[in-house]
Amino acid sequence: MRSERTKKGIERAPHRSLFRAMGYTDEEMARPIIGVVNSKNEIIPGHIHLDAIVDAVKAGIRMAGGTPMEFPAIGVCDGIAMNHEGMKYSLVTRELIADSIECVATAHAFDALVMIPNCDKVVPGMLMAAGRLDLPTVFVSGGPMLAGKYGNKRLSLTNMFEAVGSVAAGKMSEEELSEMEMCACPTCGSCSGMFTANSMNCVTEVLGMGLPGNGTIPAVYSARIALAKKAGMAVMDMFEKGITARQIMNEKAFENALAADMALGCSSNTILHLPAIAHEAGVKINLRRINEISETTPNLCRLAPAGDSFIEDLDEAGGIQAVLAELDKKGILHTDLLTVTGKTIAENIKNARNKNPAVLRPSDNPWSATGGIAILFGNLAPNGCVVKRSACAPEMLKHSGPARVFNSEEDCFKAVMNNRIKAGDVVVIRYEGPRGGPGMREMLSVTAALAGQGLDKQVALITDGRFSGATRGASIGHCSPEAAVGGPIAFVEEGDIIAVDINAYSIKLEVADEELERRKAAWTAPEPKVTKGFLARYAKMVSSADTGAVLS
Ligand SMILES: CC(C)(O)[C@@H](O)C(=O)O
Ligand SMILES: [Mg+2]
């Protein structure tokens, strides 16, 4: 046992005295020590209830003969951090979470880990730690929030952000906005659509790191508590069999994750997180390979923000296992891979059934023959940029128009709220990349306000920042290289024509090469916006978005 480093022999008597200080018994010390990473806090709706999940996990570990030892992980609510300086501190927590778990788990020589995340950056941060540490590891998330009800309409956080634009455009009253505010987010859990948190929790299940049900069972269902108990038992089984994270998260597992991403219509943020997680697991994900997978994977789900169903509906339809069964019918899944159930994907999906073809389209009757995400390349983004095409109005799949250039999210948001963006425009928001932001802000307020004004069918937006999973429209993010390092997006001028052809995977700044060279020669890198603290250190070290914005 790895944990013997902290508890066996005469030289470990001091260590044991410290365990005794916490009330641990000989029996508890003799058993495998399982680190239980609890990201509970009182500022994220997806995390407020996690103590109940943690208690159930610990019960499962004890039932199966282990000793759980809990330690914390931080987390940020992207919704509450949105549209202000706070959002610069969101993506960066992913690395803090991974690094801090590495520190605690190694310092205390845990034998195995159970990770309990829920929201956006906590899931990938923990998956990165799992890949780095390569211990037996099981994930059980907090589960999705139920959808809100407003009159006879169901709604989610997307509607709230879009309503802000509707009020600004005079299409909705402030009274209606306040009424919606009271019912959009009715329970604890990760926001109810196929936004980033749920995307990542679903992908965790596909990777094989979460038990069946991990991605979709609602936070308030008793089945989630039972799942947590099973996760505690599963980690003990993995420990006994010597199954570690990297045996599960191999190259084929990431291919499965990307295929499911395309079928589910996941958040564009998965294209940052999956390469970052793969990097920690020793696997390389290439953006061009992602397009190949998207080209051959049907899009089966249009949950919010692409449609009006929610994660709870996907759960009732059979959840992620039913999605995998649909994909398997097309032969696009590697099914011989091991998962935390101790069984293969083929064994896990044997009895999975699609119980609602309106929510989960059968693979021979998809929403589209191609997947939810497209990576565009061209002179404006030589290293690629990302769009969730399944949440884009069909008329915007091909668009060209004049650039409206902003050097920060704030400047652009003001212009949108003052109704200064017009039909046909291509909004450019730059110096918001991983290094330039710093921290690559998520720009749901801008994209939602445009959608709330009805402009999502007429306006495209491109940025070196990123979006929320709740963003819809021709919102093209992660433009690489970013403006702060002299990427071509830095050279766009007001009125330049930008042509986007999403299904051709192309984005073009229609300015002659010689002119772009002239602009490049006249360009100087801006001074760093932040000069102290973690953000300043992050800005110096972070890689480009096309490689996952990682620190190594
Ligand atoms: C606040 C949201 C909706 O969670 C967003 O952060 C996302 O990325 O989906
Ligand atoms: Mg987010």
XYZ file of C-alpha atoms and ligand atoms in Angstrom:
562
model
C 0.000 0.000 0.000
C 1.271 3.446 -0.967
C -0.149 4.773 2.310
C 2.282 2.549 4.264
C 4.767 5.391 3.715
C 2.786 7.278 6.328
C 1.839 4.517 8.765
C 4.082 1.385 8.832
C 7.116 0.589 11.000
C 8.827 2.191 13.979
C 9.974 5.207 11.976
C 6.337 6.060 11.297
C 5.327 6.205 14.967
C 5.355 10.036 14.820
C 3.066 9.923 11.796
C 0.703 7.517 13.575
C 0.634 9.788 16.595
C -0.729 12.490 14.302
C -3.391 10.134 12.925
C -4.329 9.356 16.532
C -4.656 13.083 17.166
C -7.541 12.968 14.695
C -9.173 9.997 16.366
C -8.283 7.373 13.743
C -8.204 3.815 15.113
C -5.735 1.000 14.365
C -8.394 -0.603 12.172
C -8.855 2.560 10.145
C -5.131 3.069 9.746
C -4.605 -0.522 8.607
C -6.994 -0.083 5.685
C -6.320 1.583 2.306
C -6.526 5.365 2.720
C -8.794 6.943 0.144
C -8.542 10.696 -0.439
C -12.002 12.191 -0.921
C -11.786 15.539 -2.682
C -14.706 17.705 -1.663
C -15.278 20.893 -3.665
C -18.195 21.975 -1.500
C -18.515 25.701 -0.927
C -21.302 28.185 -0.253
C -20.944 30.309 -3.381
C -21.682 27.841 -6.219
C -25.230 26.427 -6.600
C -23.654 23.294 -8.068
C -21.526 22.803 -4.954
C -23.676 23.932 -2.040
C -24.989 20.390 -1.454
C -21.805 18.417 -1.961
C -21.397 17.441 1.695
C -24.311 15.031 1.234
C -22.562 13.429 -1.765
C -19.303 13.244 0.202
C -21.001 11.522 3.155
C -22.449 8.911 0.802
C -19.071 8.371 -0.883
C -17.436 7.847 2.519
C -20.158 5.346 3.475
C -19.413 3.436 0.266
C -15.671 3.422 0.954
C -16.202 2.160 4.509
C -18.682 -0.519 3.380
C -15.994 -1.819 1.023
C -13.202 -1.798 3.644
C -11.390 1.510 3.086
C -10.752 4.579 5.196
C -11.868 7.858 3.637
C -9.974 11.065 4.371
C -11.557 14.211 3.058
C -9.791 17.313 1.790
C -11.090 20.393 -0.039
C -10.842 21.842 -3.531
C -11.707 25.406 -4.496
C -14.219 26.421 -7.150
C -15.693 29.458 -8.879
C -19.280 29.992 -10.105
C -18.876 31.232 -13.671
C -22.397 32.640 -13.632
C -21.607 34.865 -10.641
C -18.100 35.713 -11.968
C -19.584 36.641 -15.371
C -19.130 40.015 -17.050
C -16.651 41.554 -14.613
C -13.030 41.232 -13.557
C -13.950 38.089 -11.613
C -14.176 36.030 -14.797
C -10.418 36.436 -15.256
C -10.137 34.221 -12.200
C -12.244 31.348 -13.481
C -10.290 29.274 -16.016
C -7.133 29.779 -13.963
C -8.676 27.868 -11.049
C -8.534 24.723 -13.186
C -4.746 24.656 -12.810
C -4.915 25.595 -9.099
C -7.316 22.704 -8.496
C -5.134 20.198 -10.366
C -1.968 21.407 -8.649
C -3.448 21.483 -5.148
C -4.835 17.936 -5.470
C -1.418 16.763 -6.693
C 0.127 18.365 -3.599
C -2.252 16.962 -0.985
C -2.589 13.480 -2.487
C 1.168 13.078 -2.852
C 2.079 14.635 0.483
C -0.171 12.149 2.273
C 0.498 9.126 0.066
C -3.159 8.268 -0.494
C -3.854 4.868 -2.034
C -6.731 6.058 -4.234
C -8.998 9.043 -4.781
C -12.653 9.894 -5.175
C -13.191 13.268 -6.827
C -16.386 15.197 -6.129
C -16.675 18.116 -8.543
C -19.601 19.703 -10.291
C -19.007 23.006 -12.030
C -17.038 24.142 -15.006
C -13.379 24.242 -14.009
C -13.569 21.844 -11.096
C -14.322 18.825 -13.302
C -11.377 19.312 -15.699
C -9.062 20.407 -12.863
C -9.797 17.138 -11.068
C -9.508 15.061 -14.253
C -6.116 16.680 -14.890
C -5.028 15.740 -11.378
C -6.294 12.190 -11.934
C -4.261 11.885 -15.132
C -1.171 13.353 -13.481
C -1.303 11.196 -10.336
C -2.422 7.964 -12.029
C -3.999 6.468 -8.903
C -7.198 4.401 -8.797
C -9.709 7.256 -9.124
C -13.491 7.532 -9.405
C -15.534 10.656 -10.087
C -18.992 11.428 -8.772
C -20.300 14.892 -9.487
C -22.995 16.910 -7.720
C -25.471 16.514 -10.592
C -27.511 18.958 -12.651
C -30.031 21.526 -11.435
C -33.650 20.984 -12.454
C -35.016 23.383 -15.087
C -37.024 26.358 -13.840
C -40.699 26.911 -14.603
C -42.109 30.273 -15.617
C -45.787 30.048 -16.482
C -45.975 27.137 -18.906
C -42.375 27.640 -20.087
C -39.303 25.897 -18.738
C -36.197 27.993 -18.422
C -32.574 28.091 -17.318
C -29.715 30.510 -16.765
C -29.484 31.098 -20.548
C -32.909 32.758 -20.470
C -31.782 35.054 -17.654
C -28.724 36.307 -19.527
C -30.719 36.684 -22.756
C -33.494 38.545 -20.950
C -30.952 41.259 -20.080
C -30.559 41.955 -23.829
C -34.325 41.816 -24.338
C -34.867 44.452 -21.632
C -32.132 46.653 -23.170
C -33.837 46.364 -26.578
C -37.234 47.256 -25.056
C -38.627 43.794 -25.840
C -39.208 42.816 -22.191
C -40.237 44.673 -19.050
C -38.111 44.835 -15.904
C -41.052 43.280 -13.977
C -40.926 40.229 -16.207
C -37.144 40.035 -15.727
C -37.584 40.027 -11.918
C -40.264 37.343 -12.109
C -37.960 35.166 -14.191
C -35.106 35.762 -11.736
C -37.226 34.133 -9.017
C -37.697 30.847 -10.882
C -34.879 30.303 -13.403
C -32.656 28.325 -11.004
C -35.011 26.356 -8.726
C -32.658 23.840 -7.072
C -29.031 23.204 -6.249
C -26.949 21.574 -8.971
C -24.998 22.582 -12.070
C -27.072 24.867 -14.336
C -29.696 22.783 -16.110
C -28.730 22.875 -19.792
C -25.904 21.293 -21.744
C -23.661 24.035 -20.437
C -20.008 23.586 -19.506
C -20.405 21.856 -16.143
C -22.855 19.268 -17.439
C -20.840 18.852 -20.624
C -17.794 17.987 -18.535
C -19.727 15.681 -16.193
C -21.163 13.822 -19.202
C -17.713 13.604 -20.782
C -16.344 12.196 -17.481
C -18.874 9.367 -17.776
C -17.897 8.746 -21.415
C -14.188 8.714 -20.566
C -15.030 5.908 -18.153
C -14.033 7.891 -15.030
C -17.588 8.281 -13.685
C -20.189 5.552 -13.107
C -23.209 5.294 -15.444
C -25.559 8.112 -14.438
C -22.789 10.479 -13.334
C -23.490 12.972 -16.117
C -27.259 13.263 -15.911
C -28.927 12.176 -12.630
C -30.303 15.429 -11.159
C -28.651 16.837 -8.036
C -31.814 16.544 -5.937
C -32.639 12.916 -6.826
C -32.008 10.170 -4.272
C -30.423 8.164 -7.090
C -27.496 10.615 -6.943
C -26.844 9.647 -3.292
C -26.961 5.961 -4.200
C -24.562 6.672 -7.074
C -22.152 8.312 -4.611
C -22.234 5.222 -2.375
C -21.501 3.057 -5.415
C -18.608 5.368 -6.354
C -17.110 4.789 -2.908
C -17.387 1.034 -3.371
C -16.093 1.228 -6.953
C -12.863 2.944 -5.934
C -12.114 0.117 -3.511
C -12.687 -2.411 -6.259
C -10.317 -0.473 -8.538
C -7.735 -0.317 -5.772
C -7.917 -4.072 -5.255
C -7.611 -4.755 -8.994
C -4.850 -2.156 -9.471
C -6.830 -0.178 -12.052
C -5.490 3.388 -12.313
C -6.677 6.532 -14.094
C -4.368 6.305 -17.090
C -5.484 2.745 -17.835
C -8.953 4.236 -18.373
C -8.109 7.644 -19.872
C -6.174 6.416 -22.900
C -6.142 7.726 -26.465
C -9.237 5.756 -27.494
C -11.159 7.015 -24.462
C -10.497 10.596 -25.560
C -11.722 9.729 -29.071
C -14.922 8.405 -27.474
C -15.215 11.577 -25.377
C -14.932 13.744 -28.481
C -17.471 11.637 -30.390
C -19.956 11.909 -27.511
C -19.211 15.644 -27.294
C -20.294 15.953 -30.936
C -23.433 13.851 -30.395
C -24.437 15.739 -27.238
C -23.697 19.261 -28.501
C -21.383 20.028 -25.597
C -19.959 23.389 -24.546
C -17.165 24.899 -26.661
C -15.101 24.845 -23.455
C -14.655 21.077 -23.871
C -12.202 21.961 -26.652
C -10.008 23.662 -24.041
C -10.463 21.104 -21.309
C -10.165 17.810 -23.205
C -6.730 18.692 -24.678
C -5.605 19.846 -21.209
C -6.795 16.621 -19.535
C -5.310 14.502 -22.326
C -2.009 16.314 -21.888
C -1.922 15.236 -18.222
C -2.846 11.667 -19.179
C -0.012 11.535 -21.727
C -2.285 11.734 -24.802
C -2.163 14.364 -27.546
C -5.361 15.854 -29.004
C -5.018 17.622 -32.297
C -7.663 20.183 -33.341
C -7.724 18.851 -36.926
C -8.493 15.376 -35.570
C -11.434 16.943 -33.692
C -12.852 18.121 -37.032
C -12.447 14.627 -38.480
C -14.453 13.227 -35.553
C -17.076 15.969 -35.929
C -17.346 15.273 -39.670
C -18.336 11.642 -39.018
C -20.369 11.896 -35.798
C -24.083 12.737 -35.888
C -25.469 15.374 -33.531
C -28.226 13.644 -31.519
C -29.139 16.143 -28.792
C -30.246 19.758 -28.836
C -30.558 20.607 -25.163
C -30.495 24.211 -23.927
C -29.064 26.517 -25.250
C -29.481 24.789 -28.651
C -33.056 23.685 -27.882
C -35.637 23.586 -25.142
C -34.874 20.354 -23.338
C -32.655 19.964 -20.304
C -30.284 17.467 -18.677
C -33.166 16.013 -16.642
C -34.842 15.099 -19.965
C -31.692 13.398 -21.224
C -31.556 11.487 -17.935
C -35.115 10.237 -18.469
C -34.248 9.345 -22.065
C -31.621 6.914 -20.801
C -28.710 9.264 -20.108
C -25.184 8.995 -21.414
C -25.249 5.190 -21.639
C -28.155 5.456 -24.101
C -26.205 8.060 -26.101
C -23.242 5.687 -26.248
C -25.529 2.851 -27.348
C -26.828 5.073 -30.190
C -23.272 5.901 -31.276
C -22.298 2.246 -31.068
C -25.010 1.418 -33.634
C -22.993 3.554 -36.091
C -19.782 1.786 -35.103
C -18.093 5.025 -34.082
C -17.224 4.061 -30.537
C -14.357 2.089 -29.039
C -16.347 -0.250 -26.783
C -13.558 -2.512 -25.517
C -12.309 0.116 -23.067
C -12.208 -0.325 -19.310
C -14.266 1.968 -17.045
C -14.567 2.586 -13.291
C -17.313 -0.047 -13.136
C -14.492 -2.558 -13.655
C -16.297 -3.464 -16.879
C -15.922 -2.360 -20.495
C -18.121 0.162 -22.265
C -19.652 -2.716 -24.265
C -20.707 -4.410 -21.011
C -21.961 -1.144 -19.485
C -24.217 -0.292 -22.449
C -25.598 -3.790 -22.975
C -28.976 -2.916 -21.461
C -29.023 0.804 -22.309
C -32.110 1.918 -24.203
C -33.191 5.184 -25.799
C -36.461 5.968 -24.007
C -37.212 9.295 -25.665
C -36.200 9.765 -29.314
C -37.451 13.370 -29.202
C -34.705 14.257 -26.710
C -32.113 11.734 -27.859
C -32.457 11.381 -31.615
C -31.682 7.863 -32.912
C -28.359 7.791 -34.748
C -30.151 7.100 -38.064
C -32.341 10.209 -37.626
C -29.962 12.820 -36.178
C -30.332 16.599 -35.928
C -27.388 16.777 -38.297
C -25.032 14.245 -39.840
C -22.082 16.141 -38.378
C -21.199 16.949 -34.792
C -21.902 19.883 -32.491
C -18.446 21.477 -32.603
C -16.432 22.800 -35.544
C -12.874 24.139 -35.531
C -12.348 26.874 -38.123
C -8.990 27.674 -39.677
C -7.858 30.542 -41.897
C -5.679 33.651 -42.014
C -7.539 35.112 -39.020
C -6.988 31.957 -36.944
C -4.025 29.977 -38.347
C -4.053 27.703 -35.264
C -7.829 27.424 -35.142
C -10.911 28.799 -33.429
C -13.985 27.023 -32.064
C -17.742 27.286 -32.604
C -20.686 25.268 -31.306
C -22.446 24.931 -34.653
C -25.341 22.918 -33.224
C -26.411 26.080 -31.331
C -26.014 28.343 -34.351
C -28.964 29.518 -36.505
C -28.752 27.812 -39.940
C -28.649 31.191 -41.720
C -25.467 32.084 -39.803
C -23.482 28.999 -40.792
C -22.162 31.086 -43.679
C -21.783 34.803 -43.083
C -19.627 37.698 -44.086
C -19.744 41.219 -42.779
C -17.830 44.238 -41.503
C -15.677 43.896 -38.394
C -16.709 45.867 -35.315
C -13.577 45.831 -33.211
C -13.338 45.985 -29.395
C -10.236 45.620 -27.242
C -12.148 44.373 -24.196
C -15.381 42.632 -23.260
C -16.538 45.717 -21.335
C -16.290 48.006 -24.394
C -18.226 45.531 -26.487
C -20.910 44.918 -23.868
C -21.549 48.673 -23.606
C -21.959 48.880 -27.384
C -24.423 45.957 -27.371
C -26.484 47.402 -24.511
C -26.610 50.766 -26.316
C -27.924 48.967 -29.419
C -24.880 49.964 -31.451
C -24.327 46.517 -33.019
C -26.281 46.157 -36.254
C -27.498 43.262 -38.381
C -24.675 41.890 -40.547
C -21.820 42.955 -38.242
C -18.986 40.656 -37.232
C -18.080 41.623 -33.679
C -14.405 41.148 -32.776
C -13.379 41.072 -29.086
C -9.631 40.725 -28.605
C -6.913 40.947 -25.954
C -9.104 38.555 -23.938
C -7.018 35.406 -24.558
C -5.337 33.204 -21.924
C -2.316 35.539 -21.816
C -3.890 38.830 -22.854
C -6.988 38.793 -20.638
C -5.353 37.346 -18.726
C -7.472 34.343 -17.960
C -9.528 34.024 -21.173
C -12.862 35.354 -20.022
C -16.140 33.647 -20.854
C -18.449 36.131 -22.598
C -21.983 34.950 -22.001
C -23.257 38.437 -21.182
C -22.317 39.696 -24.649
C -23.498 36.690 -26.672
C -26.723 36.378 -24.676
C -27.511 40.085 -24.922
C -27.120 39.821 -28.713
C -29.389 36.761 -28.730
C -31.906 38.542 -26.493
C -32.011 41.369 -29.047
C -32.712 38.812 -31.779
C -29.313 39.495 -33.376
C -28.005 35.947 -33.036
C -29.510 35.293 -36.478
C -27.719 38.287 -38.035
C -24.466 38.920 -36.179
C -21.317 36.793 -35.825
C -18.801 37.245 -33.036
C -15.150 36.248 -32.919
C -12.824 36.451 -29.935
C -9.578 35.147 -28.522
C -11.539 34.738 -25.287
C -14.073 31.988 -24.762
C -17.775 31.413 -24.191
C -20.162 29.839 -21.783
C -21.820 26.550 -22.588
C -25.010 28.625 -22.448
C -23.838 30.737 -25.397
C -25.590 30.296 -28.736
C -25.259 31.873 -32.164
C -22.255 32.220 -34.473
C -20.018 32.773 -31.454
C -16.498 31.817 -32.464
C -13.940 31.652 -29.665
C -10.399 30.570 -28.736
C -9.004 32.410 -31.820
C -5.357 31.316 -31.942
C -2.776 32.725 -31.790
C -4.291 35.371 -29.509
C -3.957 39.140 -29.981
C -1.600 39.641 -27.024
C 1.107 37.543 -28.705
C 0.602 39.162 -32.123
C -1.942 36.761 -33.604
C -3.715 38.065 -36.747
C -6.825 38.992 -34.708
C -4.689 41.915 -33.387
C -4.493 43.370 -36.894
C -8.223 43.543 -37.710
C -9.474 47.090 -38.311
C -12.994 48.480 -38.070
C -14.875 47.735 -41.288
C -12.582 44.933 -42.580
C -14.666 42.152 -44.078
C -14.585 38.816 -42.237
C -16.025 35.751 -43.990
C -17.059 32.720 -41.975
C -18.070 29.354 -43.468
C -18.640 27.046 -40.526
C -19.424 23.869 -42.423
C -16.329 24.436 -44.567
C -14.327 24.943 -41.323
C -13.003 28.279 -42.584
C -12.629 31.855 -41.378
C -11.102 34.562 -43.539
C -10.081 38.147 -42.954
C -10.482 39.638 -46.418
C -7.448 41.879 -46.306
C -4.471 41.451 -48.643
C -1.407 39.680 -47.232
C 0.842 42.712 -47.887
C -1.521 44.951 -45.936
C -1.602 42.478 -43.043
C 2.219 42.381 -43.083
C 2.276 46.201 -42.939
C -0.110 46.208 -39.949
C 1.953 43.508 -38.230
C 5.172 45.536 -38.628
C 3.470 48.569 -37.041
C 2.100 46.538 -34.085
C 3.669 46.486 -30.635
C 2.701 44.112 -27.854
C 0.657 45.799 -25.116
C 1.932 46.003 -21.541
C 0.586 43.193 -19.303
C -2.727 44.234 -17.724
C -2.023 42.464 -14.441
C 1.392 42.707 -12.791
C 0.942 40.973 -9.447
C -0.419 37.798 -7.940
C -1.379 34.471 -9.483
C -2.869 36.047 -12.612
C 0.436 37.729 -13.504
C 2.328 34.437 -13.036
C -0.339 32.618 -15.040
C -0.081 35.102 -17.928
C 3.654 34.471 -18.202
C 3.332 30.681 -18.307
C 0.067 29.810 -20.037
C 0.022 28.129 -23.464
C -2.234 29.087 -26.362
C -5.915 28.109 -26.328
C -5.380 25.652 -29.204
C -3.234 23.541 -26.873
C -5.690 23.759 -23.986
C -4.279 26.863 -22.222
C -2.106 24.741 -19.949
C 0.806 25.719 -17.726
C 3.256 23.077 -18.893
C -22.568 29.927 -16.033
C -22.477 28.753 -16.978
C -23.745 28.565 -17.694
O -22.198 27.619 -16.224
C -21.306 28.915 -17.856
O -20.175 29.190 -17.105
C -20.932 27.771 -18.793
O -19.779 27.746 -19.180
O -21.735 26.954 -19.210
Mg -18.295 28.470 -17.753
